[in-house]
mmCIF file of C-alpha atoms and ligand atoms in Angstrom:
data_model
loop_
_atom_site.group_PDB
_atom_site.id
_atom_site.type_symbol
_atom_site.label_atom_id
_atom_site.label_comp_id
_atom_site.label_asym_id
_atom_site.label_seq_id
_atom_site.Cartn_x
_atom_site.Cartn_y
_atom_site.Cartn_z
ATOM 1 C CA MET A 1 -10.752 -31.429 5.885
ATOM 2 C CA GLU A 2 -9.323 -32.087 2.439
ATOM 3 C CA LEU A 3 -6.561 -29.500 2.484
ATOM 4 C CA LYS A 4 -6.243 -28.819 -1.292
ATOM 5 C CA GLN A 5 -10.034 -28.485 -1.668
ATOM 6 C CA ALA A 6 -10.142 -26.164 1.315
ATOM 7 C CA ILE A 7 -7.453 -23.929 -0.238
ATOM 8 C CA GLY A 8 -9.508 -23.856 -3.420
ATOM 9 C CA ILE A 9 -12.944 -23.096 -2.027
ATOM 10 C CA ARG A 10 -11.910 -21.080 1.029
ATOM 11 C CA ARG A 11 -12.585 -17.728 -0.308
ATOM 12 C CA THR A 12 -12.895 -14.315 1.166
ATOM 13 C CA ILE A 13 -16.507 -13.994 2.382
ATOM 14 C CA ARG A 14 -17.999 -10.504 2.690
ATOM 15 C CA PHE A 15 -21.675 -11.274 3.356
ATOM 16 C CA TYR A 16 -22.616 -13.034 6.587
ATOM 17 C CA ASN A 17 -25.759 -14.483 8.048
ATOM 18 C CA PRO A 18 -26.455 -11.748 10.604
ATOM 19 C CA TYR A 19 -28.793 -13.734 12.844
ATOM 20 C CA ARG A 20 -26.641 -16.823 13.166
ATOM 21 C CA LYS A 21 -24.285 -16.587 16.107
ATOM 22 C CA VAL A 22 -20.795 -18.021 15.896
ATOM 23 C CA GLU A 23 -20.105 -20.613 18.581
ATOM 24 C CA ARG A 24 -17.410 -19.476 21.008
ATOM 25 C CA GLU A 25 -15.562 -22.797 20.682
ATOM 26 C CA LYS A 26 -15.169 -22.251 16.932
ATOM 27 C CA ILE A 27 -13.384 -18.930 17.534
ATOM 28 C CA GLN A 28 -11.260 -20.702 20.109
ATOM 29 C CA LYS A 29 -10.273 -23.296 17.494
ATOM 30 C CA MET A 30 -9.215 -20.515 15.074
ATOM 31 C CA LEU A 31 -7.039 -18.970 17.809
ATOM 32 C CA GLU A 32 -5.593 -22.365 18.719
ATOM 33 C CA ALA A 33 -4.586 -22.779 15.020
ATOM 34 C CA ALA A 34 -2.919 -19.341 15.028
ATOM 35 C CA ARG A 35 -1.020 -20.247 18.180
ATOM 36 C CA LEU A 36 0.530 -23.321 16.575
ATOM 37 C CA ALA A 37 1.861 -21.531 13.540
ATOM 38 C CA SER A 38 5.626 -21.409 12.858
ATOM 39 C CA PHE A 39 7.262 -18.209 14.013
ATOM 40 C CA TRP A 40 10.841 -17.073 13.728
ATOM 41 C CA GLY A 41 12.630 -17.895 16.963
ATOM 42 C CA ASN A 42 9.276 -19.152 18.191
ATOM 43 C CA VAL A 43 8.577 -15.626 19.465
ATOM 44 C CA GLN A 44 4.845 -15.743 18.807
ATOM 45 C CA ALA A 45 4.351 -12.055 18.660
ATOM 46 C CA LEU A 46 0.826 -12.396 17.194
ATOM 47 C CA ARG A 47 -2.099 -11.177 19.374
ATOM 48 C CA ALA A 48 -5.807 -11.095 18.795
ATOM 49 C CA ILE A 49 -8.826 -9.316 20.366
ATOM 50 C CA VAL A 50 -12.154 -10.962 19.701
ATOM 51 C CA MET A 51 -15.378 -8.958 19.549
ATOM 52 C CA VAL A 52 -18.815 -10.382 19.448
ATOM 53 C CA ARG A 53 -21.792 -8.407 18.140
ATOM 54 C CA GLY A 54 -24.349 -7.681 20.795
ATOM 55 C CA GLU A 55 -21.867 -8.503 23.536
ATOM 56 C CA SER A 56 -18.882 -6.208 22.970
ATOM 57 C CA PRO A 57 -19.291 -2.455 23.618
ATOM 58 C CA PRO A 58 -20.912 -0.684 20.613
ATOM 59 C CA GLU A 59 -18.398 2.164 20.610
ATOM 60 C CA LYS A 60 -15.677 -0.320 19.850
ATOM 61 C CA TRP A 61 -17.573 -1.519 16.775
ATOM 62 C CA ASP A 62 -18.026 2.083 15.648
ATOM 63 C CA ALA A 63 -14.312 2.663 15.899
ATOM 64 C CA LEU A 64 -13.578 -0.105 13.410
ATOM 65 C CA VAL A 65 -15.540 1.372 10.501
ATOM 66 C CA ALA A 66 -13.199 2.356 7.643
ATOM 67 C CA PRO A 67 -13.943 4.291 4.453
ATOM 68 C CA LEU A 68 -13.853 1.318 2.053
ATOM 69 C CA GLY A 69 -14.821 -2.331 2.001
ATOM 70 C CA THR A 70 -16.372 -2.410 5.400
ATOM 71 C CA SER A 71 -20.024 -3.088 4.820
ATOM 72 C CA GLN A 72 -19.434 -6.493 6.428
ATOM 73 C CA LEU A 73 -18.291 -4.780 9.633
ATOM 74 C CA LYS A 74 -21.869 -3.560 9.999
ATOM 75 C CA HIS A 75 -23.371 -7.023 10.104
ATOM 76 C CA ALA A 76 -20.651 -9.616 10.809
ATOM 77 C CA PRO A 77 -21.306 -11.501 14.046
ATOM 78 C CA VAL A 78 -17.638 -11.554 15.080
ATOM 79 C CA VAL A 79 -14.611 -9.332 14.382
ATOM 80 C CA ILE A 80 -11.083 -10.283 15.327
ATOM 81 C CA LEU A 81 -8.402 -7.575 15.586
ATOM 82 C CA TRP A 82 -5.068 -9.119 14.825
ATOM 83 C CA TYR A 83 -1.885 -7.283 15.828
ATOM 84 C CA TRP A 84 1.614 -8.011 17.087
ATOM 85 C CA VAL A 85 3.573 -6.647 19.977
ATOM 86 C CA GLU A 86 7.254 -5.813 20.021
ATOM 87 C CA GLU A 87 7.837 -6.974 23.610
ATOM 88 C CA ALA A 88 7.383 -10.541 22.388
ATOM 89 C CA ILE A 89 10.805 -9.965 20.795
ATOM 90 C CA PHE A 90 12.396 -7.194 22.796
ATOM 91 C CA ASP A 91 10.952 -5.109 25.620
ATOM 92 C CA ARG A 92 12.168 -1.579 24.930
ATOM 93 C CA LYS A 93 10.994 -0.416 28.372
ATOM 94 C CA THR A 94 13.071 -2.894 30.363
ATOM 95 C CA GLY A 95 15.738 -3.801 27.820
ATOM 96 C CA HIS A 96 14.882 -7.457 28.204
ATOM 97 C CA ALA A 97 15.418 -9.689 25.167
ATOM 98 C CA THR A 98 12.260 -11.861 25.375
ATOM 99 C CA GLN A 99 13.343 -13.566 22.197
ATOM 100 C CA GLY A 100 16.346 -14.948 24.157
ATOM 101 C CA ASP A 101 13.954 -16.698 26.597
ATOM 102 C CA ARG A 102 12.230 -18.365 23.698
ATOM 103 C CA LEU A 103 15.561 -19.572 22.259
ATOM 104 C CA HIS A 104 16.532 -21.050 25.655
ATOM 105 C CA GLU A 105 13.125 -22.700 25.730
ATOM 106 C CA LEU A 106 13.684 -24.282 22.312
ATOM 107 C CA THR A 107 17.002 -25.672 23.506
ATOM 108 C CA ASP A 108 15.290 -27.251 26.475
ATOM 109 C CA ALA A 109 12.661 -28.685 24.134
ATOM 110 C CA ARG A 110 15.575 -30.423 22.321
ATOM 111 C CA VAL A 111 14.734 -28.998 18.909
ATOM 112 C CA MET A 112 18.297 -29.228 17.574
ATOM 113 C CA GLY A 113 21.864 -29.560 18.712
ATOM 114 C CA LEU A 114 23.332 -32.306 20.814
ATOM 115 C CA ASP A 115 24.513 -30.688 24.119
ATOM 116 C CA PRO A 116 22.028 -28.435 25.925
ATOM 117 C CA VAL A 117 24.727 -27.010 28.250
ATOM 118 C CA VAL A 118 26.848 -25.870 25.314
ATOM 119 C CA GLU A 119 23.798 -24.546 23.467
ATOM 120 C CA HIS A 120 22.620 -22.433 26.434
ATOM 121 C CA ARG A 121 26.074 -20.956 26.801
ATOM 122 C CA PHE A 122 26.314 -20.198 23.102
ATOM 123 C CA LEU A 123 22.904 -18.480 23.200
ATOM 124 C CA ASP A 124 23.978 -16.269 26.133
ATOM 125 C CA THR A 125 27.474 -15.347 24.873
ATOM 126 C CA VAL A 126 26.968 -15.148 21.080
ATOM 127 C CA VAL A 127 23.431 -15.331 19.729
ATOM 128 C CA ILE A 128 21.458 -13.177 22.124
ATOM 129 C CA PRO A 129 24.040 -10.366 22.349
ATOM 130 C CA TYR A 130 24.138 -10.356 18.494
ATOM 131 C CA PHE A 131 20.358 -9.973 18.270
ATOM 132 C CA LYS A 132 20.306 -7.344 21.035
ATOM 133 C CA GLN A 133 22.434 -5.017 18.915
ATOM 134 C CA ASN A 134 19.924 -5.198 16.104
ATOM 135 C CA TYR A 135 16.415 -5.354 17.403
ATOM 136 C CA ASP A 136 15.397 -2.153 15.611
ATOM 137 C CA GLY A 137 16.361 -3.704 12.277
ATOM 138 C CA ILE A 138 14.739 -7.036 13.164
ATOM 139 C CA MET A 139 11.362 -5.295 13.962
ATOM 140 C CA GLN A 140 11.436 -3.819 10.461
ATOM 141 C CA THR A 141 12.394 -6.835 8.333
ATOM 142 C CA GLY A 142 8.813 -7.960 7.684
ATOM 143 C CA LEU A 143 9.647 -11.374 9.071
ATOM 144 C CA THR A 144 7.317 -10.882 12.046
ATOM 145 C CA ASP A 145 4.484 -9.671 9.860
ATOM 146 C CA MET A 146 4.949 -12.637 7.592
ATOM 147 C CA ASP A 147 4.806 -15.091 10.522
ATOM 148 C CA CYS A 148 1.677 -13.390 11.781
ATOM 149 C CA GLY A 149 0.263 -13.967 8.333
ATOM 150 C CA GLN A 150 0.940 -17.661 8.661
ATOM 151 C CA GLY A 151 -0.945 -17.763 11.950
ATOM 152 C CA ILE A 152 -3.878 -15.783 10.490
ATOM 153 C CA ALA A 153 -3.896 -18.096 7.472
ATOM 154 C CA GLN A 154 -4.118 -21.135 9.664
ATOM 155 C CA ALA A 155 -6.996 -19.576 11.592
ATOM 156 C CA THR A 156 -8.712 -18.852 8.269
ATOM 157 C CA LEU A 157 -8.486 -22.493 7.186
ATOM 158 C CA VAL A 158 -9.863 -23.715 10.518
ATOM 159 C CA ALA A 159 -12.713 -21.214 10.188
ATOM 160 C CA TYR A 160 -13.541 -22.705 6.822
ATOM 161 C CA ASP A 161 -13.325 -26.221 8.238
ATOM 162 C CA GLU A 162 -15.857 -25.143 10.900
ATOM 163 C CA GLY A 163 -18.279 -23.878 8.251
ATOM 164 C CA LEU A 164 -17.392 -20.230 8.764
ATOM 165 C CA GLY A 165 -16.259 -17.531 6.364
ATOM 166 C CA THR A 166 -13.726 -14.734 6.978
ATOM 167 C CA CYS A 167 -12.540 -11.478 5.406
ATOM 168 C CA CYS A 168 -9.424 -9.576 6.309
ATOM 169 C CA ILE A 169 -9.715 -5.840 6.318
ATOM 170 C CA GLY A 170 -6.492 -3.819 6.352
ATOM 171 C CA THR A 171 -6.203 -1.376 9.212
ATOM 172 C CA GLY A 172 -4.920 1.277 6.869
ATOM 173 C CA SER A 173 -1.958 2.818 8.584
ATOM 174 C CA LEU A 174 -0.165 2.304 11.863
ATOM 175 C CA ASP A 175 -0.984 5.797 13.046
ATOM 176 C CA GLY A 176 -3.970 7.251 11.207
ATOM 177 C CA PRO A 177 -6.869 8.809 13.231
ATOM 178 C CA ARG A 178 -8.871 5.538 13.079
ATOM 179 C CA GLU A 179 -5.853 3.524 14.287
ATOM 180 C CA LYS A 180 -5.177 5.994 17.123
ATOM 181 C CA LYS A 181 -8.794 5.605 18.274
ATOM 182 C CA MET A 182 -8.548 1.800 18.090
ATOM 183 C CA ARG A 183 -5.309 1.836 20.104
ATOM 184 C CA LYS A 184 -6.996 3.753 22.856
ATOM 185 C CA LEU A 185 -10.280 1.886 22.931
ATOM 186 C CA PHE A 186 -8.687 -1.513 22.811
ATOM 187 C CA LYS A 187 -5.932 -0.547 25.301
ATOM 188 C CA LEU A 188 -3.202 -1.678 22.989
ATOM 189 C CA PRO A 189 0.352 -1.345 24.163
ATOM 190 C CA GLU A 190 2.426 1.399 22.496
ATOM 191 C CA SER A 191 4.449 -1.327 20.802
ATOM 192 C CA ALA A 192 1.449 -2.821 19.019
ATOM 193 C CA HIS A 193 1.594 -3.158 15.237
ATOM 194 C CA LEU A 194 -1.911 -3.338 13.862
ATOM 195 C CA LEU A 195 -2.376 -5.947 11.165
ATOM 196 C CA VAL A 196 -5.958 -6.650 10.103
ATOM 197 C CA LEU A 197 -9.492 -6.749 11.271
ATOM 198 C CA MET A 198 -11.027 -10.083 10.393
ATOM 199 C CA THR A 199 -14.751 -10.431 10.074
ATOM 200 C CA VAL A 200 -16.072 -13.915 10.884
ATOM 201 C CA GLY A 201 -19.448 -15.492 10.493
ATOM 202 C CA TYR A 202 -21.608 -18.052 8.659
ATOM 203 C CA PRO A 203 -21.657 -17.090 4.969
ATOM 204 C CA LEU A 204 -24.864 -15.687 3.600
ATOM 205 C CA GLU A 205 -23.418 -15.846 0.128
ATOM 206 C CA SER A 206 -22.865 -19.278 -1.474
ATOM 207 C CA ARG A 207 -19.584 -21.020 -0.637
ATOM 208 C CA GLU A 208 -18.279 -20.358 -4.173
ATOM 209 C CA ALA A 209 -18.842 -16.624 -3.462
ATOM 210 C CA GLY A 210 -19.107 -16.079 -7.179
ATOM 211 C CA GLY A 211 -16.120 -18.213 -8.238
ATOM 212 C CA GLN A 212 -12.376 -18.276 -7.831
ATOM 213 C CA ARG A 213 -10.940 -14.758 -7.872
ATOM 214 C CA PRO A 214 -8.683 -13.680 -10.717
ATOM 215 C CA LYS A 215 -5.045 -14.440 -9.930
ATOM 216 C CA LEU A 216 -1.924 -13.386 -11.842
ATOM 217 C CA PRO A 217 -0.464 -15.950 -14.259
ATOM 218 C CA PHE A 218 1.669 -18.564 -12.512
ATOM 219 C CA GLU A 219 4.776 -17.909 -14.635
ATOM 220 C CA GLN A 220 4.640 -14.254 -13.894
ATOM 221 C CA LEU A 221 5.040 -14.984 -10.181
ATOM 222 C CA TYR A 222 7.484 -17.879 -9.704
ATOM 223 C CA PHE A 223 10.933 -18.431 -11.116
ATOM 224 C CA VAL A 224 13.813 -20.851 -11.429
ATOM 225 C CA ASN A 225 17.453 -19.712 -10.847
ATOM 226 C CA GLU A 226 16.778 -15.995 -11.333
ATOM 227 C CA HIS A 227 14.055 -13.435 -11.277
ATOM 228 C CA GLY A 228 12.127 -13.452 -14.506
ATOM 229 C CA ASN A 229 13.000 -17.035 -15.589
ATOM 230 C CA PRO A 230 9.561 -18.692 -15.248
ATOM 231 C CA PHE A 231 8.977 -21.892 -13.288
ATOM 232 C CA GLU A 232 7.194 -23.643 -16.130
ATOM 233 C CA ARG A 233 3.683 -24.724 -15.279
ATOM 234 C CA ASP A 234 2.935 -28.383 -15.968
ATOM 235 C CA LEU A 235 -0.629 -28.542 -17.230
ATOM 236 C CA ARG A 236 -0.986 -32.153 -15.986
ATOM 237 C CA VAL A 237 -0.505 -30.814 -12.471
ATOM 238 C CA VAL A 238 -3.069 -28.143 -13.128
ATOM 239 C CA GLU A 239 -5.556 -30.833 -14.246
ATOM 240 C CA GLU A 240 -4.829 -32.840 -11.066
ATOM 241 C CA LEU A 241 -5.445 -29.786 -8.910
ATOM 242 C CA LYS A 242 -8.727 -29.178 -10.700
ATOM 243 C CA ARG A 243 -9.732 -32.739 -9.908
ATOM 244 C CA ASP A 244 -8.714 -32.221 -6.278
ATOM 245 C CA GLY A 245 -10.875 -29.047 -6.088
ATOM 246 C CA MET A 246 -7.961 -26.650 -5.498
ATOM 247 C CA ILE A 247 -8.264 -24.872 -8.867
ATOM 248 C CA GLN A 248 -11.911 -24.064 -9.483
ATOM 249 C CA ALA A 249 -14.175 -22.241 -11.950
ATOM 250 C CA PRO A 250 -13.146 -18.584 -12.244
ATOM 251 C CA ALA A 251 -15.317 -15.646 -11.110
ATOM 252 C CA PRO A 252 -17.795 -14.485 -11.980
ATOM 253 C CA LEU A 253 -20.047 -17.522 -11.967
ATOM 254 C CA GLU A 254 -23.139 -17.073 -14.048
ATOM 255 C CA TYR A 255 -25.488 -16.461 -11.083
ATOM 256 C CA ARG A 256 -23.208 -13.934 -9.332
ATOM 257 C CA GLN A 257 -24.900 -10.688 -10.333
ATOM 258 C CA LYS A 258 -28.260 -11.929 -9.099
ATOM 259 C CA GLU A 259 -26.606 -13.192 -5.906
ATOM 260 C CA LEU A 260 -25.006 -9.774 -5.239
ATOM 261 C CA GLU A 261 -28.360 -8.034 -5.796
ATOM 262 C CA PHE A 262 -30.009 -10.465 -3.381
ATOM 263 C CA LEU A 263 -27.269 -9.986 -0.745
ATOM 264 C CA HIS A 264 -27.355 -6.205 -0.916
ATOM 265 C CA LYS A 265 -31.126 -6.177 -0.597
ATOM 266 C CA ALA A 266 -31.184 -8.744 2.243
ATOM 267 C CA LEU A 267 -28.571 -6.902 4.311
ATOM 268 C CA GLU A 268 -29.687 -3.401 3.275
ATOM 269 C CA ILE A 269 -26.130 -2.588 2.051
ATOM 270 C CA VAL A 270 -25.534 0.735 0.350
ATOM 271 C CA PRO A 271 -23.276 -0.108 -2.624
ATOM 272 C CA ASN A 272 -19.645 0.943 -2.132
ATOM 273 C CA PHE A 273 -19.088 2.120 -5.654
ATOM 274 C CA ALA A 274 -22.347 3.973 -6.226
ATOM 275 C CA PRO A 275 -22.027 7.149 -8.310
ATOM 276 C CA PRO A 276 -22.823 10.421 -6.514
ATOM 277 C CA ALA A 277 -26.493 11.380 -6.424
ATOM 278 C CA PRO A 278 -27.470 13.545 -9.481
ATOM 279 C CA ASN A 279 -27.778 16.720 -7.354
ATOM 280 C CA ALA A 280 -24.829 16.061 -5.106
ATOM 281 C CA ASN A 281 -22.624 18.864 -6.482
ATOM 282 C CA LYS A 282 -25.348 21.498 -6.926
ATOM 283 C CA ASP A 283 -25.724 24.346 -4.439
HETATM 284 C C1 FMN B 301 -4.212 -8.245 4.461
HETATM 285 C C2 FMN B 301 -5.539 -8.197 3.697
HETATM 286 C C3 FMN B 301 -6.278 -7.042 3.715
HETATM 287 C C4 FMN B 301 -7.491 -6.996 3.075
HETATM 288 N N1 FMN B 301 -8.262 -5.854 3.156
HETATM 289 C C5 FMN B 301 -9.526 -5.892 2.587
HETATM 290 C C6 FMN B 301 -10.413 -4.750 2.784
HETATM 291 O O1 FMN B 301 -10.074 -3.771 3.417
HETATM 292 N N2 FMN B 301 -11.618 -4.848 2.250
HETATM 293 C C7 FMN B 301 -12.057 -5.940 1.551
HETATM 294 O O2 FMN B 301 -13.170 -5.946 1.096
HETATM 295 N N3 FMN B 301 -11.251 -7.005 1.345
HETATM 296 C C8 FMN B 301 -9.994 -7.013 1.873
HETATM 297 N N4 FMN B 301 -9.179 -8.132 1.703
HETATM 298 C C9 FMN B 301 -9.638 -9.294 0.934
HETATM 299 C C10 FMN B 301 -9.006 -9.273 -0.472
HETATM 300 O O3 FMN B 301 -9.546 -8.285 -1.248
HETATM 301 C C11 FMN B 301 -9.183 -10.696 -1.063
HETATM 302 O O4 FMN B 301 -8.313 -11.531 -0.377
HETATM 303 C C12 FMN B 301 -8.922 -10.737 -2.566
HETATM 304 O O5 FMN B 301 -9.967 -10.082 -3.242
HETATM 305 C C13 FMN B 301 -8.794 -12.151 -3.110
HETATM 306 O O6 FMN B 301 -9.907 -12.917 -2.781
HETATM 307 P P1 FMN B 301 -9.764 -14.318 -2.130
HETATM 308 O O7 FMN B 301 -9.254 -14.080 -0.712
HETATM 309 O O8 FMN B 301 -11.142 -14.905 -2.124
HETATM 310 O O9 FMN B 301 -8.804 -15.113 -2.968
HETATM 311 C C14 FMN B 301 -7.950 -8.128 2.356
HETATM 312 C C15 FMN B 301 -7.149 -9.273 2.293
HETATM 313 C C16 FMN B 301 -5.954 -9.320 2.976
HETATM 314 C C17 FMN B 301 -5.145 -10.587 2.928
#
């Protein structure tokens, strides 16, 4: 895979080929990629539950449907529920600092430092007690969510490399009625933080999916020395990235409207943003 090109063309896919199954090994490769992602303290809190259309229980599929943006949930061949669990860091029930085990493991893997005996002692007497006082804060920093995002992003790129498309769908809230139902049906531990549902399948829409999505101007996002002081964009670099396929033609491409009409018809999708029927508000 040419990485820059993959970043450019790998686009959120919302329309899947409903009769083409996704090979189990391709899903495994996505999960393998997530497993290898960097994670603070190597805690690897990210978890995933895979569901395959026609094989997983239908009531679980029904529980996933959300009010917006979910037409693909009705035809995607695979859905992955990504979430993370607190006990990968700290087990509130037993008081065990799992994170400490992972730090000791890193020491044994000779990741840094010169003397393993000294390192293990330092972990037990200084580092782990320090973390233990502050697990509530650590769970809320966003660091874990960010690292889960890295794992999910790696899975996304592998999916692309295997000819698949993906779309993340936010789970809404941690504790809404839909989330409560999901927790029960999927037997999630109390400590689970729901992240996203990811639809996976072979794209029915073209790979360009209508063109590169609008993104905010570069200088508005990235700075030097202080917030608001733009990191100046070198247009020669932009040209190079265009040649490498990372920066591509912006959406909408000229055929997109026709393509959307075709996709909606082919998959019998009721448009999300349709106005109410003319008589909807009459008695
Ligand atoms: C965490 C997350 C949640 C998302 N939730 C939804 C969603 O609920 N429905 C949807 O249609 N798209 C969803 N998306 C897809 C975004 O809308 C999409 O990434 C964005 O339009 C940019 O397109 P691109 O990914 O092709 O660059 C989500 C993406 C992420 C990363």
